[in-house]
C-alpha cells in the first residue's frame, strides 16, 4: 500500500478511542498502537558504527529514535522503567533484527547514582558512546497549582531536568569529538498550557540547558541540540499527560489537524545525531504539526 503524501492524512487522523493507563503506560496496550517506524523506517547508513544511548527508548518518540538509529547502523542501549520491560523487549528484537547490538538498562532517572551507572554500563557494553538521545520525560496534567503536590513537582523536575545534568556529567568525560547530545523539549517549552505548569517549566529549562551546554562543549567538538515535538500519540499522553476527556481530539487543534506519530520525528533525531549536522548546534527543532515555537 502506498502511503499518502498529504500531511493531513498520511497518518491516523480520526478521533482516538478514550483510554487510560497508569503511568508509565505500555505502548503495546494502546489503541491504536503508536507508529514508531517498526514497519516503515528505512535506513541508509547515516550512523554506521556509532553507539547510541537512548533514554525513554522503550516507547513513543524514544523508541522511534532507537529503531531509526539501529537501521542507520548504530548499536543502541535503551533506558526505561522496569514496568516497561515488554515494550523494551520489542525494541530490542527490532534492533537485533538489523544485526545491531541492543543493550537493555532499566532504571529510574530520578536517581542520581543510577544516572551515573547507566552511562557507565552503556559505555562498557556498547564499547563507547557517540550519541546521547535524552528522550525520557514525565508529564501529569493538573488543573490548579493549588493541587500540584511538591512530590509531583520534584519528580517532574528530577526526571525531565536534573537527569539531563546527571547523565551529561557522567557521559562528558567519555564523549569524543563528533559526539552529539540531543534533548527533548516541547511546544510546552514555548507556549505553556494552563494545566501543565510543572511540565512546561521543565521544557523551558531544557531549552536553556541545551543552548547553554552547546556553547560550553562546542570547543570539544561536541554538538548539543533539542527536538520540540507538538502533540504526538504516545503512552505519555494516555497516562495522565492529558485529561482523559481530551484524548479523542488529541492533536486536532494543530494546523495539520491530527496528532503526530513518533515515526514522524525519526529523521530529525537521526539528522541531529549524524555527521550531516556538523554545523548544527544550540538549536531546537520543531516537529509540531504547525504549532509555532514562539
Ligand atoms: P513515552 O511515554 O513513550 O516516553 C516517555 C518515557 O520516559 C517512558 O517510556 C519512560 O521510559 C521514560 N521515563 C519516565 N519516567 C522515567 C524515570 N523515572 N526513569 C527513567 N525513565 C523514565 O512518551 P513520549 O511522548 O514519547 O515522550 C518522550 C519525550 O517526548 C518526553 O520528554 C516528552 O516530554 C516529550 N514530548 C512528548 C510529546 C507528546 O505529545 N507525546 C510532546 C512534546 C514533548
Ligand atoms: Mg514507555
Short mmCIF file of C-alpha atoms and ligand atoms in Angstrom, two decimals:
data_model
loop_
_atom_site.label_atom_id
_atom_site.label_comp_id
_atom_site.label_asym_id
_atom_site.label_seq_id
_atom_site.Cartn_x
_atom_site.Cartn_y
_atom_site.Cartn_z
CA UNK A 1 0.00 0.00 0.00
CA UNK A 2 1.36 3.42 -0.90
CA UNK A 3 1.24 5.88 1.97
CA UNK A 4 -0.42 9.25 1.27
CA UNK A 5 1.99 12.16 0.82
CA UNK A 6 -0.68 14.55 2.10
CA UNK A 7 0.37 15.52 5.67
CA UNK A 8 -3.30 15.80 6.66
CA UNK A 9 -3.97 12.10 6.17
CA UNK A 10 -0.56 10.46 5.94
CA UNK A 11 -1.18 9.05 9.45
CA UNK A 12 -4.19 8.35 11.68
CA UNK A 13 -6.45 11.42 11.72
CA UNK A 14 -9.66 10.10 13.27
CA UNK A 15 -10.80 10.61 16.85
CA UNK A 16 -8.90 8.40 19.28
CA UNK A 17 -10.82 5.94 21.45
CA UNK A 18 -10.94 7.13 25.09
CA UNK A 19 -8.34 5.21 27.12
CA UNK A 20 -6.33 5.46 30.31
CA UNK A 21 -3.43 3.55 31.83
CA UNK A 22 -1.45 4.27 34.98
CA UNK A 23 1.96 5.83 34.21
CA UNK A 24 4.23 4.50 32.87
CA UNK A 25 1.80 3.22 30.26
CA UNK A 26 2.65 0.31 27.99
CA UNK A 27 2.56 1.19 24.31
CA UNK A 28 1.59 -2.35 23.26
CA UNK A 29 -1.78 -1.84 25.04
CA UNK A 30 -2.67 1.45 23.29
CA UNK A 31 -5.44 1.70 20.73
CA UNK A 32 -4.29 2.44 18.06
CA UNK A 33 -0.70 1.35 18.78
CA UNK A 34 1.63 4.30 18.02
CA UNK A 35 3.69 4.08 14.81
CA UNK A 36 7.38 4.21 15.71
CA UNK A 37 8.59 3.18 12.27
CA UNK A 38 8.65 -0.53 13.08
CA UNK A 39 7.39 -1.34 9.56
CA UNK A 40 8.34 1.79 7.67
CA UNK A 41 11.66 3.33 8.68
CA UNK A 42 14.36 2.62 6.10
CA UNK A 43 17.97 3.45 6.93
CA UNK A 44 20.80 4.44 4.63
CA UNK A 45 23.97 4.05 6.69
CA UNK A 46 23.91 7.54 8.22
CA UNK A 47 25.14 6.30 11.63
CA UNK A 48 27.28 3.34 10.65
CA UNK A 49 29.44 2.16 13.53
CA UNK A 50 28.12 4.71 16.05
CA UNK A 51 26.96 3.86 19.58
CA UNK A 52 23.82 5.45 20.98
CA UNK A 53 22.29 5.67 24.45
CA UNK A 54 18.55 6.46 24.23
CA UNK A 55 16.52 7.21 27.38
CA UNK A 56 12.79 6.53 27.15
CA UNK A 57 13.78 4.15 24.36
CA UNK A 58 11.04 1.58 25.01
CA UNK A 59 8.13 3.54 23.60
CA UNK A 60 6.94 6.62 21.77
CA UNK A 61 9.49 9.09 20.46
CA UNK A 62 12.50 7.39 22.09
CA UNK A 63 11.53 4.08 20.50
CA UNK A 64 11.23 5.75 17.10
CA UNK A 65 14.74 7.19 17.58
CA UNK A 66 16.13 3.83 18.74
CA UNK A 67 14.70 1.92 15.77
CA UNK A 68 15.93 4.54 13.32
CA UNK A 69 19.41 4.61 14.89
CA UNK A 70 19.72 0.82 14.54
CA UNK A 71 18.53 0.92 10.93
CA UNK A 72 21.13 3.64 10.23
CA UNK A 73 23.82 1.27 11.51
CA UNK A 74 24.22 2.17 15.21
CA UNK A 75 24.35 -0.09 18.26
CA UNK A 76 21.83 1.09 20.84
CA UNK A 77 21.49 1.00 24.64
CA UNK A 78 17.98 1.67 25.93
CA UNK A 79 16.93 3.05 29.29
CA UNK A 80 13.34 2.80 30.54
CA UNK A 81 11.46 1.86 33.72
CA UNK A 82 11.21 -1.77 34.89
CA UNK A 83 7.41 -1.70 34.33
CA UNK A 84 8.08 -1.11 30.61
CA UNK A 85 10.07 -4.31 30.04
CA UNK A 86 7.53 -5.63 27.48
CA UNK A 87 7.90 -2.54 25.26
CA UNK A 88 11.68 -2.60 25.67
CA UNK A 89 11.92 -6.25 24.62
CA UNK A 90 10.05 -5.43 21.40
CA UNK A 91 12.55 -2.69 20.58
CA UNK A 92 15.48 -4.97 21.43
CA UNK A 93 14.17 -7.56 18.95
CA UNK A 94 13.81 -4.90 16.23
CA UNK A 95 17.37 -3.64 16.80
CA UNK A 96 18.79 -7.16 16.76
CA UNK A 97 16.87 -7.89 13.55
CA UNK A 98 19.11 -5.22 11.96
CA UNK A 99 22.19 -7.12 13.13
CA UNK A 100 22.94 -4.37 15.66
CA UNK A 101 23.75 -4.73 19.34
CA UNK A 102 20.90 -3.85 21.76
CA UNK A 103 21.60 -3.31 25.46
CA UNK A 104 18.69 -3.00 27.90
CA UNK A 105 19.38 -0.94 31.03
CA UNK A 106 16.16 -0.37 33.02
CA UNK A 107 16.27 2.08 35.93
CA UNK A 108 14.97 5.29 37.42
CA UNK A 109 16.49 8.52 36.07
CA UNK A 110 15.32 10.47 39.13
CA UNK A 111 18.14 8.70 40.99
CA UNK A 112 21.49 10.45 40.50
CA UNK A 113 23.53 7.33 41.26
CA UNK A 114 21.56 5.37 38.68
CA UNK A 115 22.22 8.04 36.02
CA UNK A 116 25.96 7.54 36.51
CA UNK A 117 25.60 3.76 36.47
CA UNK A 118 23.50 3.94 33.28
CA UNK A 119 26.23 5.82 31.43
CA UNK A 120 28.95 3.53 32.76
CA UNK A 121 27.09 0.39 31.70
CA UNK A 122 26.13 1.74 28.27
CA UNK A 123 29.71 2.80 27.65
CA UNK A 124 31.10 -0.57 28.76
CA UNK A 125 28.55 -2.73 26.94
CA UNK A 126 28.48 -0.73 23.70
CA UNK A 127 32.22 -0.05 23.70
CA UNK A 128 31.78 3.75 23.76
CA UNK A 129 29.06 6.37 23.33
CA UNK A 130 28.75 8.74 20.34
CA UNK A 131 25.09 9.72 20.62
CA UNK A 132 23.17 10.62 23.76
CA UNK A 133 19.47 10.90 22.93
CA UNK A 134 17.75 12.05 26.11
CA UNK A 135 14.07 11.45 25.45
CA UNK A 136 12.60 10.24 28.78
CA UNK A 137 10.07 12.53 30.39
CA UNK A 138 7.23 12.81 32.88
CA UNK A 139 4.01 14.73 32.21
CA UNK A 140 0.97 14.78 34.50
CA UNK A 141 -1.74 17.37 33.90
CA UNK A 142 -3.04 19.23 36.98
CA UNK A 143 -5.71 21.91 36.51
CA UNK A 144 -4.89 24.07 39.53
CA UNK A 145 -1.48 24.93 41.03
CA UNK A 146 -3.08 24.50 44.47
CA UNK A 147 -3.47 20.79 43.68
CA UNK A 148 0.09 20.35 42.37
CA UNK A 149 1.92 18.32 45.01
CA UNK A 150 5.52 19.02 45.88
CA UNK A 151 6.18 15.35 45.23
CA UNK A 152 5.00 15.64 41.61
CA UNK A 153 6.81 18.95 41.14
CA UNK A 154 10.09 17.40 42.38
CA UNK A 155 9.76 14.21 40.33
CA UNK A 156 8.93 16.08 37.13
CA UNK A 157 11.99 18.29 37.55
CA UNK A 158 14.23 15.37 38.59
CA UNK A 159 13.26 13.25 35.60
CA UNK A 160 12.96 15.99 32.95
CA UNK A 161 15.77 18.34 34.01
CA UNK A 162 18.06 17.03 36.77
CA UNK A 163 18.63 13.72 34.98
CA UNK A 164 19.99 15.65 31.97
CA UNK A 165 22.64 17.22 34.22
CA UNK A 166 23.41 13.87 35.88
CA UNK A 167 23.62 11.86 32.66
CA UNK A 168 25.64 14.51 30.83
CA UNK A 169 28.05 14.91 33.79
CA UNK A 170 28.71 11.16 33.74
CA UNK A 171 28.98 11.00 29.94
CA UNK A 172 31.07 14.06 29.05
CA UNK A 173 34.42 12.62 30.13
CA UNK A 174 33.70 9.64 27.84
CA UNK A 175 32.44 11.52 24.78
CA UNK A 176 34.82 12.15 21.92
CA UNK A 177 34.81 14.89 19.31
CA UNK A 178 32.00 14.32 16.86
CA UNK A 179 29.62 13.20 19.63
CA UNK A 180 26.05 14.50 19.61
CA UNK A 181 23.76 15.17 22.56
CA UNK A 182 20.04 15.52 21.83
CA UNK A 183 17.50 16.59 24.43
CA UNK A 184 13.73 16.55 24.07
CA UNK A 185 11.86 19.79 24.54
CA UNK A 186 8.22 20.51 23.57
CA UNK A 187 5.89 23.15 22.26
CA UNK A 188 5.24 23.45 26.02
CA UNK A 189 8.72 24.97 26.30
CA UNK A 190 7.43 27.97 24.31
CA UNK A 191 3.71 28.23 24.93
CA UNK A 192 2.70 26.57 28.20
CA UNK A 193 -0.75 25.04 28.67
CA UNK A 194 -2.52 26.15 31.81
CA UNK A 195 -2.73 22.58 33.16
CA UNK A 196 0.95 21.69 32.60
CA UNK A 197 2.73 24.29 34.76
CA UNK A 198 5.40 21.98 36.17
CA UNK A 199 5.99 20.09 32.92
CA UNK A 200 6.07 23.22 30.77
CA UNK A 201 8.55 24.82 33.18
CA UNK A 202 10.86 21.82 32.77
CA UNK A 203 10.69 22.20 29.00
CA UNK A 204 11.67 25.90 29.26
CA UNK A 205 14.59 24.72 31.43
CA UNK A 206 15.57 22.09 28.84
CA UNK A 207 15.73 24.77 26.14
CA UNK A 208 18.11 26.80 28.30
CA UNK A 209 20.19 23.78 29.30
CA UNK A 210 20.54 22.69 25.68
CA UNK A 211 21.64 26.03 24.32
CA UNK A 212 23.99 26.80 27.21
CA UNK A 213 25.60 23.37 27.18
CA UNK A 214 26.04 23.61 23.40
CA UNK A 215 28.17 26.72 23.89
CA UNK A 216 30.14 25.12 26.72
CA UNK A 217 31.10 21.95 24.85
CA UNK A 218 31.46 23.33 21.31
CA UNK A 219 35.21 23.63 21.87
CA UNK A 220 35.36 19.87 22.49
CA UNK A 221 33.77 19.21 19.09
CA UNK A 222 30.51 18.05 20.70
CA UNK A 223 27.15 19.31 19.43
CA UNK A 224 24.00 19.73 21.55
CA UNK A 225 20.51 20.24 20.15
CA UNK A 226 16.92 19.61 21.11
CA UNK A 227 13.75 18.40 19.42
CA UNK A 228 10.47 20.12 20.28
CA UNK A 229 7.52 17.87 19.43
CA UNK A 230 3.93 19.01 19.22
CA UNK A 231 1.13 16.60 20.18
CA UNK A 232 2.42 13.08 19.44
CA UNK A 233 0.43 9.88 20.02
CA UNK A 234 2.39 8.14 22.79
CA UNK A 235 1.91 6.40 26.18
CA UNK A 236 2.77 9.66 27.99
CA UNK A 237 -0.47 11.25 26.84
CA UNK A 238 -2.93 8.49 27.81
CA UNK A 239 -1.45 8.03 31.31
CA UNK A 240 -2.36 11.44 32.72
CA UNK A 241 -0.38 13.66 30.34
CA UNK A 242 -3.78 14.92 29.19
CA UNK A 243 -7.10 14.83 30.98
CA UNK A 244 -8.91 11.72 29.63
CA UNK A 245 -11.66 13.81 28.06
CA UNK A 246 -9.07 15.46 25.77
CA UNK A 247 -7.82 12.16 24.32
CA UNK A 248 -10.33 11.71 21.45
CA UNK A 249 -9.47 15.07 19.88
CA UNK A 250 -5.79 14.98 20.83
CA UNK A 251 -3.76 16.87 18.20
CA UNK A 252 -6.73 18.06 16.15
CA UNK A 253 -6.14 21.67 17.26
CA UNK A 254 -2.94 21.87 15.21
CA UNK A 255 -2.89 23.38 11.70
CA UNK A 256 -2.39 19.82 10.35
CA UNK A 257 -5.48 18.76 12.35
CA UNK A 258 -4.16 15.48 13.75
CA UNK A 259 -1.64 14.25 16.27
CA UNK A 260 1.79 13.27 15.05
CA UNK A 261 3.12 9.71 15.19
CA UNK A 262 6.55 9.05 16.76
CA UNK A 263 7.99 7.94 13.40
CA UNK A 264 7.48 11.48 12.13
CA UNK A 265 10.32 12.52 14.47
CA UNK A 266 12.75 9.75 13.49
CA UNK A 267 14.53 11.69 10.77
CA UNK A 268 15.16 14.69 13.00
CA UNK A 269 16.73 12.54 15.74
CA UNK A 270 18.85 10.86 13.05
CA UNK A 271 19.92 14.12 11.41
CA UNK A 272 20.95 15.74 14.70
CA UNK A 273 22.90 12.60 15.67
CA UNK A 274 24.65 12.29 12.32
CA UNK A 275 27.75 13.97 10.91
CA UNK A 276 25.42 15.66 8.36
CA UNK A 277 24.55 18.09 11.17
CA UNK A 278 28.18 19.19 11.55
CA UNK A 279 27.27 22.91 11.61
CA UNK A 280 24.16 22.49 13.76
CA UNK A 281 24.40 23.11 17.49
CA UNK A 282 22.42 25.03 20.14
CA UNK A 283 19.21 24.60 18.12
CA UNK A 284 15.70 23.45 18.96
CA UNK A 285 13.96 21.69 16.07
CA UNK A 286 10.17 21.78 15.96
CA UNK A 287 8.08 18.85 14.75
CA UNK A 288 4.74 20.26 15.76
CA UNK A 289 2.03 19.86 13.14
CA UNK A 290 2.27 23.58 12.55
CA UNK A 291 2.26 24.97 16.11
CA UNK A 292 4.76 27.85 16.15
CA UNK A 293 7.72 27.75 18.52
CA UNK A 294 7.49 31.31 19.74
P1 LIG B 1 6.61 7.84 26.26
O1 LIG B 1 5.75 7.56 27.44
O2 LIG B 1 6.67 6.83 25.20
O3 LIG B 1 8.09 8.11 26.72
C1 LIG B 1 8.45 8.66 27.95
C2 LIG B 1 9.45 7.69 28.58
O4 LIG B 1 10.03 8.32 29.71
C3 LIG B 1 8.84 6.40 29.09
O5 LIG B 1 8.83 5.39 28.10
C4 LIG B 1 9.77 6.04 30.23
O6 LIG B 1 10.67 5.03 29.84
C5 LIG B 1 10.56 7.30 30.48
N1 LIG B 1 10.55 7.66 31.90
C6 LIG B 1 9.58 8.29 32.59
N2 LIG B 1 9.94 8.39 33.88
C7 LIG B 1 11.16 7.81 34.00
C8 LIG B 1 12.07 7.60 35.06
N3 LIG B 1 11.79 8.00 36.31
N4 LIG B 1 13.23 6.97 34.81
C9 LIG B 1 13.53 6.52 33.56
N5 LIG B 1 12.71 6.71 32.50
C10 LIG B 1 11.55 7.34 32.73
O7 LIG B 1 6.13 9.23 25.70
P2 LIG B 1 6.76 10.24 24.62
O8 LIG B 1 5.67 11.18 24.34
O9 LIG B 1 7.41 9.52 23.54
O10 LIG B 1 7.82 11.04 25.47
C11 LIG B 1 9.16 11.22 25.08
C12 LIG B 1 9.58 12.66 25.26
O11 LIG B 1 8.86 13.47 24.36
C13 LIG B 1 9.33 13.23 26.66
O12 LIG B 1 10.45 14.00 27.04
C14 LIG B 1 8.15 14.14 26.43
O13 LIG B 1 8.12 15.21 27.36
C15 LIG B 1 8.43 14.62 25.03
N6 LIG B 1 7.29 15.20 24.34
C16 LIG B 1 6.21 14.42 24.05
C17 LIG B 1 5.12 14.99 23.40
C18 LIG B 1 3.90 14.20 23.06
O14 LIG B 1 2.89 14.79 22.64
N7 LIG B 1 3.90 12.90 23.18
C19 LIG B 1 5.15 16.35 23.06
C20 LIG B 1 6.27 17.10 23.37
C21 LIG B 1 7.33 16.51 24.02
MG1 LIG B 2 7.38 3.81 27.78
#
